[in-house]
PDB file of C-alpha atoms in Angstrom:
ATOM      1  CA  MET B  56      34.523 -32.392   7.862  1.00 66.00           C
ATOM      2  CA  VAL B  57      32.865 -30.164  10.430  1.00 72.00           C
ATOM      3  CA  THR B  58      29.215 -29.741  11.527  1.00 75.00           C
ATOM      4  CA  ILE B  59      27.899 -26.233  11.962  1.00 70.00           C
ATOM      5  CA  ASN B  60      24.227 -25.546  12.783  1.00 66.00           C
ATOM      6  CA  GLY B  61      23.503 -29.216  12.177  1.00 74.00           C
ATOM      7  CA  VAL B  62      25.012 -29.097   8.614  1.00 71.00           C
ATOM      8  CA  THR B  63      28.094 -31.177   7.815  1.00 71.00           C
ATOM      9  CA  PHE B  64      30.703 -29.336   5.696  1.00 70.00           C
ATOM     10  CA  THR B  65      33.415 -30.828   3.554  1.00 66.00           C
ATOM     11  CA  ASN B  66      36.073 -28.459   2.358  1.00 67.00           C
ATOM     12  CA  ARG B  67      35.734 -27.820  -1.375  1.00 72.00           C
ATOM     13  CA  ASN B  68      38.675 -26.531  -3.356  1.00 72.00           C
ATOM     14  CA  ASP B  69      36.644 -25.781  -6.472  1.00 80.00           C
ATOM     15  CA  LEU B  70      34.780 -22.595  -5.495  1.00 85.00           C
ATOM     16  CA  LEU B  71      37.352 -20.084  -6.933  1.00 89.00           C
ATOM     17  CA  GLY B  72      39.980 -22.346  -8.468  1.00 87.00           C
ATOM     18  CA  ASN B  73      42.728 -22.233  -5.844  1.00 89.00           C
ATOM     19  CA  SER B  74      42.997 -23.344  -2.197  1.00 89.00           C
ATOM     20  CA  PHE B  75      45.203 -22.311   0.705  1.00 89.00           C
ATOM     21  CA  GLY B  76      45.502 -24.459   3.848  1.00 88.00           C
ATOM     22  CA  ASN B  77      47.128 -22.390   6.615  1.00 88.00           C
ATOM     23  CA  ALA B  78      44.620 -19.558   7.077  1.00 87.00           C
ATOM     24  CA  LEU B  79      44.760 -19.893  10.925  1.00 88.00           C
ATOM     25  CA  ASP B  80      48.519 -19.415  10.911  1.00 87.00           C
ATOM     26  CA  GLY B  81      49.021 -21.619  13.977  1.00 88.00           C
ATOM     27  CA  ASN B  82      46.013 -20.189  15.898  1.00 87.00           C
ATOM     28  CA  THR B  83      43.086 -22.272  17.102  1.00 88.00           C
ATOM     29  CA  SER B  84      39.380 -21.693  17.793  1.00 85.00           C
ATOM     30  CA  GLY B  85      39.597 -24.256  20.629  1.00 86.00           C
ATOM     31  CA  ASP B  86      37.309 -26.552  18.665  1.00 83.00           C
ATOM     32  CA  PRO B  87      39.333 -29.307  16.960  1.00 83.00           C
ATOM     33  CA  SER B  88      36.516 -30.083  14.538  1.00 79.00           C
ATOM     34  CA  TYR B  89      36.007 -26.400  13.524  1.00 83.00           C
ATOM     35  CA  ASP B  90      39.658 -25.577  12.978  1.00 86.00           C
ATOM     36  CA  PRO B  91      40.090 -27.613   9.747  1.00 85.00           C
ATOM     37  CA  PHE B  92      37.142 -25.693   8.243  1.00 85.00           C
ATOM     38  CA  LEU B  93      38.572 -22.311   9.206  1.00 87.00           C
ATOM     39  CA  ASN B  94      42.115 -23.224   8.253  1.00 88.00           C
ATOM     40  CA  THR B  95      41.347 -23.576   4.467  1.00 87.00           C
ATOM     41  CA  PHE B  96      40.070 -20.880   2.095  1.00 89.00           C
ATOM     42  CA  ASN B  97      39.526 -20.722  -1.676  1.00 90.00           C
ATOM     43  CA  PHE B  98      40.840 -17.809  -3.710  1.00 91.00           C
ATOM     44  CA  GLY B  99      40.919 -16.624  -7.305  1.00 91.00           C
ATOM     45  CA  GLY B 100      38.782 -14.955  -9.949  1.00 89.00           C
ATOM     46  CA  GLY B 101      40.430 -11.561  -9.550  1.00 92.00           C
ATOM     47  CA  ALA B 102      39.447  -8.783  -7.154  1.00 93.00           C
ATOM     48  CA  SER B 103      35.758  -9.065  -8.012  1.00 93.00           C
ATOM     49  CA  THR B 104      33.936 -12.277  -8.976  1.00 92.00           C
ATOM     50  CA  SER B 105      30.863 -14.309  -8.114  1.00 91.00           C
ATOM     51  CA  ILE B 106      29.955 -17.909  -7.456  1.00 90.00           C
ATOM     52  CA  ASN B 107      26.705 -19.773  -7.731  1.00 89.00           C
ATOM     53  CA  ILE B 108      25.673 -21.333  -4.413  1.00 87.00           C
ATOM     54  CA  ALA B 109      23.251 -24.115  -3.437  1.00 84.00           C
ATOM     55  CA  ASP B 110      24.032 -26.295  -6.513  1.00 84.00           C
ATOM     56  CA  GLY B 111      20.569 -26.199  -7.960  1.00 88.00           C
ATOM     57  CA  LEU B 112      18.827 -27.245  -4.680  1.00 90.00           C
ATOM     58  CA  LEU B 113      16.777 -24.094  -3.979  1.00 91.00           C
ATOM     59  CA  SER B 114      13.016 -23.835  -4.513  1.00 90.00           C
ATOM     60  CA  LEU B 115      11.906 -20.822  -6.580  1.00 90.00           C
ATOM     61  CA  GLY B 116      10.441 -18.199  -4.195  1.00 88.00           C
ATOM     62  CA  GLY B 117      11.666 -20.055  -1.081  1.00 89.00           C
ATOM     63  CA  SER B 118      13.165 -18.025   1.786  1.00 89.00           C
ATOM     64  CA  TYR B 119      16.760 -18.863   2.756  1.00 90.00           C
ATOM     65  CA  LEU B 120      19.586 -17.838   5.024  1.00 88.00           C
ATOM     66  CA  VAL B 121      23.119 -17.727   3.648  1.00 88.00           C
ATOM     67  CA  GLN B 122      26.089 -17.684   5.985  1.00 87.00           C
ATOM     68  CA  VAL B 123      29.606 -16.884   4.625  1.00 89.00           C
ATOM     69  CA  TRP B 124      32.960 -17.232   6.423  1.00 87.00           C
ATOM     70  CA  PHE B 125      36.239 -15.438   5.783  1.00 87.00           C
ATOM     71  CA  THR B 126      39.311 -16.260   7.809  1.00 85.00           C
ATOM     72  CA  ASP B 127      42.940 -15.307   7.038  1.00 83.00           C
ATOM     73  CA  LEU B 128      45.041 -14.807  10.159  1.00 83.00           C
ATOM     74  CA  ARG B 129      48.404 -14.559   8.455  1.00 80.00           C
ATOM     75  CA  GLU B 130      49.949 -11.458  10.046  1.00 77.00           C
ATOM     76  CA  GLN B 131      51.228  -9.972   6.752  1.00 78.00           C
ATOM     77  CA  PHE B 132      47.626  -9.939   5.435  1.00 78.00           C
ATOM     78  CA  ASN B 133      45.832  -8.555   8.477  1.00 74.00           C
ATOM     79  CA  ASP B 134      44.347  -5.573   6.567  1.00 80.00           C
ATOM     80  CA  ARG B 135      42.416  -7.724   4.157  1.00 85.00           C
ATOM     81  CA  VAL B 136      38.579  -7.108   3.891  1.00 89.00           C
ATOM     82  CA  MET B 137      36.215  -9.152   1.766  1.00 90.00           C
ATOM     83  CA  THR B 138      32.854  -7.840   0.666  1.00 93.00           C
ATOM     84  CA  PHE B 139      30.107 -10.414   0.102  1.00 92.00           C
ATOM     85  CA  GLY B 140      26.860  -9.482  -1.641  1.00 90.00           C
ATOM     86  CA  ASP B 141      23.776 -10.675  -3.415  1.00 83.00           C
ATOM     87  CA  GLY B 142      24.560  -8.869  -6.720  1.00 76.00           C
ATOM     88  CA  GLN B 143      21.673  -6.425  -5.971  1.00 77.00           C
ATOM     89  CA  GLY B 144      23.525  -3.879  -3.838  1.00 83.00           C
ATOM     90  CA  ASN B 145      23.214  -5.660  -0.465  1.00 86.00           C
ATOM     91  CA  THR B 146      26.690  -6.270   0.874  1.00 90.00           C
ATOM     92  CA  GLN B 147      28.566  -7.178   4.075  1.00 91.00           C
ATOM     93  CA  ASP B 148      32.241  -6.574   4.797  1.00 91.00           C
ATOM     94  CA  LEU B 149      34.272  -9.155   6.747  1.00 88.00           C
ATOM     95  CA  GLU B 150      37.785  -8.405   7.954  1.00 85.00           C
ATOM     96  CA  ALA B 151      40.425 -11.133   7.826  1.00 77.00           C
ATOM     97  CA  LEU B 152      41.368 -10.667  11.472  1.00 69.00           C
ATOM     98  CA  GLY B 153      38.133  -9.064  12.698  1.00 58.00           C
ATOM     99  CA  ALA B 154      37.129  -9.777  16.318  1.00 56.00           C
ATOM    100  CA  GLY B 155      38.277 -13.324  16.333  1.00 64.00           C
ATOM    101  CA  LEU B 156      38.379 -16.553  14.493  1.00 72.00           C
ATOM    102  CA  GLY B 157      35.805 -17.562  11.920  1.00 71.00           C
ATOM    103  CA  GLN B 158      34.423 -14.229  10.896  1.00 81.00           C
ATOM    104  CA  PHE B 159      31.017 -14.728   9.301  1.00 85.00           C
ATOM    105  CA  ALA B 160      27.955 -12.857   8.113  1.00 87.00           C
ATOM    106  CA  ILE B 161      24.379 -14.061   7.700  1.00 88.00           C
ATOM    107  CA  GLY B 162      21.944 -12.756   5.148  1.00 89.00           C
ATOM    108  CA  ARG B 163      18.434 -13.583   4.011  1.00 88.00           C
ATOM    109  CA  PHE B 164      17.217 -13.999   0.449  1.00 87.00           C
ATOM    110  CA  SER B 165      14.268 -15.261  -1.610  1.00 87.00           C
ATOM    111  CA  ALA B 166      15.351 -17.634  -4.339  1.00 88.00           C
ATOM    112  CA  THR B 167      14.895 -16.347  -7.858  1.00 87.00           C
ATOM    113  CA  GLY B 168      16.072 -19.748  -9.313  1.00 89.00           C
ATOM    114  CA  THR B 169      17.456 -23.050  -8.156  1.00 92.00           C
ATOM    115  CA  SER B 170      20.866 -21.512  -7.387  1.00 90.00           C
ATOM    116  CA  GLN B 171      21.852 -18.128  -6.046  1.00 89.00           C
ATOM    117  CA  GLU B 172      24.643 -15.783  -7.042  1.00 90.00           C
ATOM    118  CA  LEU B 173      27.011 -14.636  -4.275  1.00 90.00           C
ATOM    119  CA  SER B 174      29.326 -11.772  -5.241  1.00 92.00           C
ATOM    120  CA  LEU B 175      32.793 -11.527  -3.798  1.00 93.00           C
ATOM    121  CA  ALA B 176      35.001  -8.424  -3.811  1.00 93.00           C
ATOM    122  CA  ALA B 177      38.512  -8.189  -2.442  1.00 93.00           C
ATOM    123  CA  ASN B 178      39.356  -4.801  -0.855  1.00 90.00           C
ATOM    124  CA  GLY B 179      43.010  -3.978  -1.192  1.00 82.00           C
ATOM    125  CA  PHE B 180      44.245  -7.322  -2.623  1.00 88.00           C
ATOM    126  CA  SER B 181      44.076  -9.040  -5.984  1.00 90.00           C
ATOM    127  CA  ASN B 182      42.021 -12.215  -5.555  1.00 90.00           C
ATOM    128  CA  ALA B 183      38.672 -12.895  -3.871  1.00 92.00           C
ATOM    129  CA  HIS B 184      38.664 -15.257  -0.867  1.00 90.00           C
ATOM    130  CA  ILE B 185      36.020 -17.364   0.807  1.00 90.00           C
ATOM    131  CA  THR B 186      36.439 -19.790   3.682  1.00 88.00           C
ATOM    132  CA  GLY B 187      33.002 -21.400   3.166  1.00 86.00           C
ATOM    133  CA  TYR B 188      29.314 -20.871   2.995  1.00 87.00           C
ATOM    134  CA  GLN B 189      26.132 -22.528   4.228  1.00 85.00           C
ATOM    135  CA  VAL B 190      22.567 -22.093   2.886  1.00 87.00           C
ATOM    136  CA  ARG B 191      19.597 -23.012   5.135  1.00 86.00           C
ATOM    137  CA  GLU B 192      15.873 -22.882   4.216  1.00 88.00           C
ATOM    138  CA  ILE B 193      13.632 -20.767   6.469  1.00 88.00           C
ATOM    139  CA  PRO B 194      10.495 -22.787   7.205  1.00 80.00           C
ATOM    140  CA  GLU B 195       7.247 -21.283   5.948  1.00 73.00           C
ATOM    141  CA  PRO B 196       4.884 -19.975   8.669  1.00 68.00           C
ATOM    142  CA  GLY B 197       2.408 -22.748   7.886  1.00 64.00           C
ATOM    143  CA  THR B 198       5.046 -25.350   8.582  1.00 61.00           C
ATOM    144  CA  LEU B 199       5.893 -23.716  11.887  1.00 60.00           C
ATOM    145  CA  LEU B 200       2.243 -23.525  12.834  1.00 66.00           C
ATOM    146  CA  LEU B 201       1.825 -27.274  12.166  1.00 68.00           C
ATOM    147  CA  LEU B 202       4.867 -28.003  14.213  1.00 70.00           C
ATOM    148  CA  ALA B 203       3.544 -25.872  17.106  1.00 72.00           C
ATOM    149  CA  LEU B 204       0.135 -27.526  16.964  1.00 75.00           C
ATOM    150  CA  GLY B 205       1.813 -30.933  17.066  1.00 77.00           C
ATOM    151  CA  LEU B 206       3.850 -29.963  20.117  1.00 78.00           C
ATOM    152  CA  VAL B 207       0.733 -28.623  21.910  1.00 79.00           C
ATOM    153  CA  GLY B 208      -1.054 -31.874  21.080  1.00 75.00           C
ATOM    154  CA  LEU B 209       1.768 -33.882  22.543  1.00 74.00           C
ATOM    155  CA  GLY B 210       1.667 -31.752  25.708  1.00 73.00           C
ATOM    156  CA  VAL B 211      -2.068 -32.131  26.155  1.00 71.00           C
ATOM    157  CA  ALA B 212      -1.837 -35.895  25.644  1.00 69.00           C
ATOM    158  CA  SER B 213       0.951 -36.086  28.266  1.00 70.00           C
ATOM    159  CA  VAL B 214      -1.107 -34.111  30.802  1.00 69.00           C
ATOM    160  CA  ARG B 215      -4.154 -36.390  30.167  1.00 70.00           C
ATOM    161  CA  ARG B 216      -2.070 -39.568  30.619  1.00 69.00           C
ATOM    162  CA  LYS B 217      -0.681 -38.238  33.878  1.00 67.00           C
ATOM    163  CA  ALA B 218      -4.188 -37.266  35.133  1.00 62.00           C
ATOM    164  CA  VAL B 219      -5.553 -40.744  34.347  1.00 60.00           C
ATOM    165  CA  ARG B 220      -2.577 -42.331  36.117  1.00 60.00           C
ATOM    166  CA  LEU B 221      -3.029 -40.176  39.229  1.00 59.00           C
ATOM    167  CA  THR B 222      -6.839 -40.952  39.269  1.00 61.00           C
ATOM    168  CA  ALA B 223      -6.135 -44.625  39.058  1.00 56.00           C
ATOM    169  CA  GLU B 224      -3.649 -44.401  41.941  1.00 58.00           C
ATOM    170  CA  ARG B 225      -6.114 -42.674  44.253  1.00 61.00           C
ATOM    171  CA  ARG B 226      -8.951 -45.158  43.852  1.00 58.00           C
ATOM    172  CA  PRO B 227      -9.239 -47.539  46.792  1.00 59.00           C
ATOM    173  CA  LEU B 228      -8.905 -51.195  45.984  1.00 55.00           C
ATOM    174  CA  THR B 229     -11.954 -53.184  46.739  1.00 59.00           C
ATOM    175  CA  ALA B 230     -11.926 -56.908  47.466  1.00 53.00           C
TER     176      ALA B 230
END
């Protein structure tokens, strides 16, 4: 298990049917809890496939961020590129080697149902690959406003308590 952005991941081997467990090929990110996540990827479904993400936990019309990872540092496959998309023409390419370990992309979407389709296309090889994904809800502006007002209220209360304490300390004691 690994925690990323406050979310705990457990490797799943059922996203595309097959799993491979040496994607780092002996390399390390320097984070012993992140390496196991990066070291395993799922593959299968041919060169172009899709998976449903969020397991029915989305709210219709809600705004979400999706983050996908692709890592395969095996030297003989260093030219691999995966294209991830939303099925509506919005795509992002991730190179197996890229600029370092744990190549990822982040996209935003509005839920059209309780799950969302994520398209995967392998460029130059026969099976789609994915290291993992994460879906996070984007708080509505009203929620953020309430949070901000609550923080301001706490700040004002703290200043008032401090002012009362200072006033009490300055008063001379009378006998």
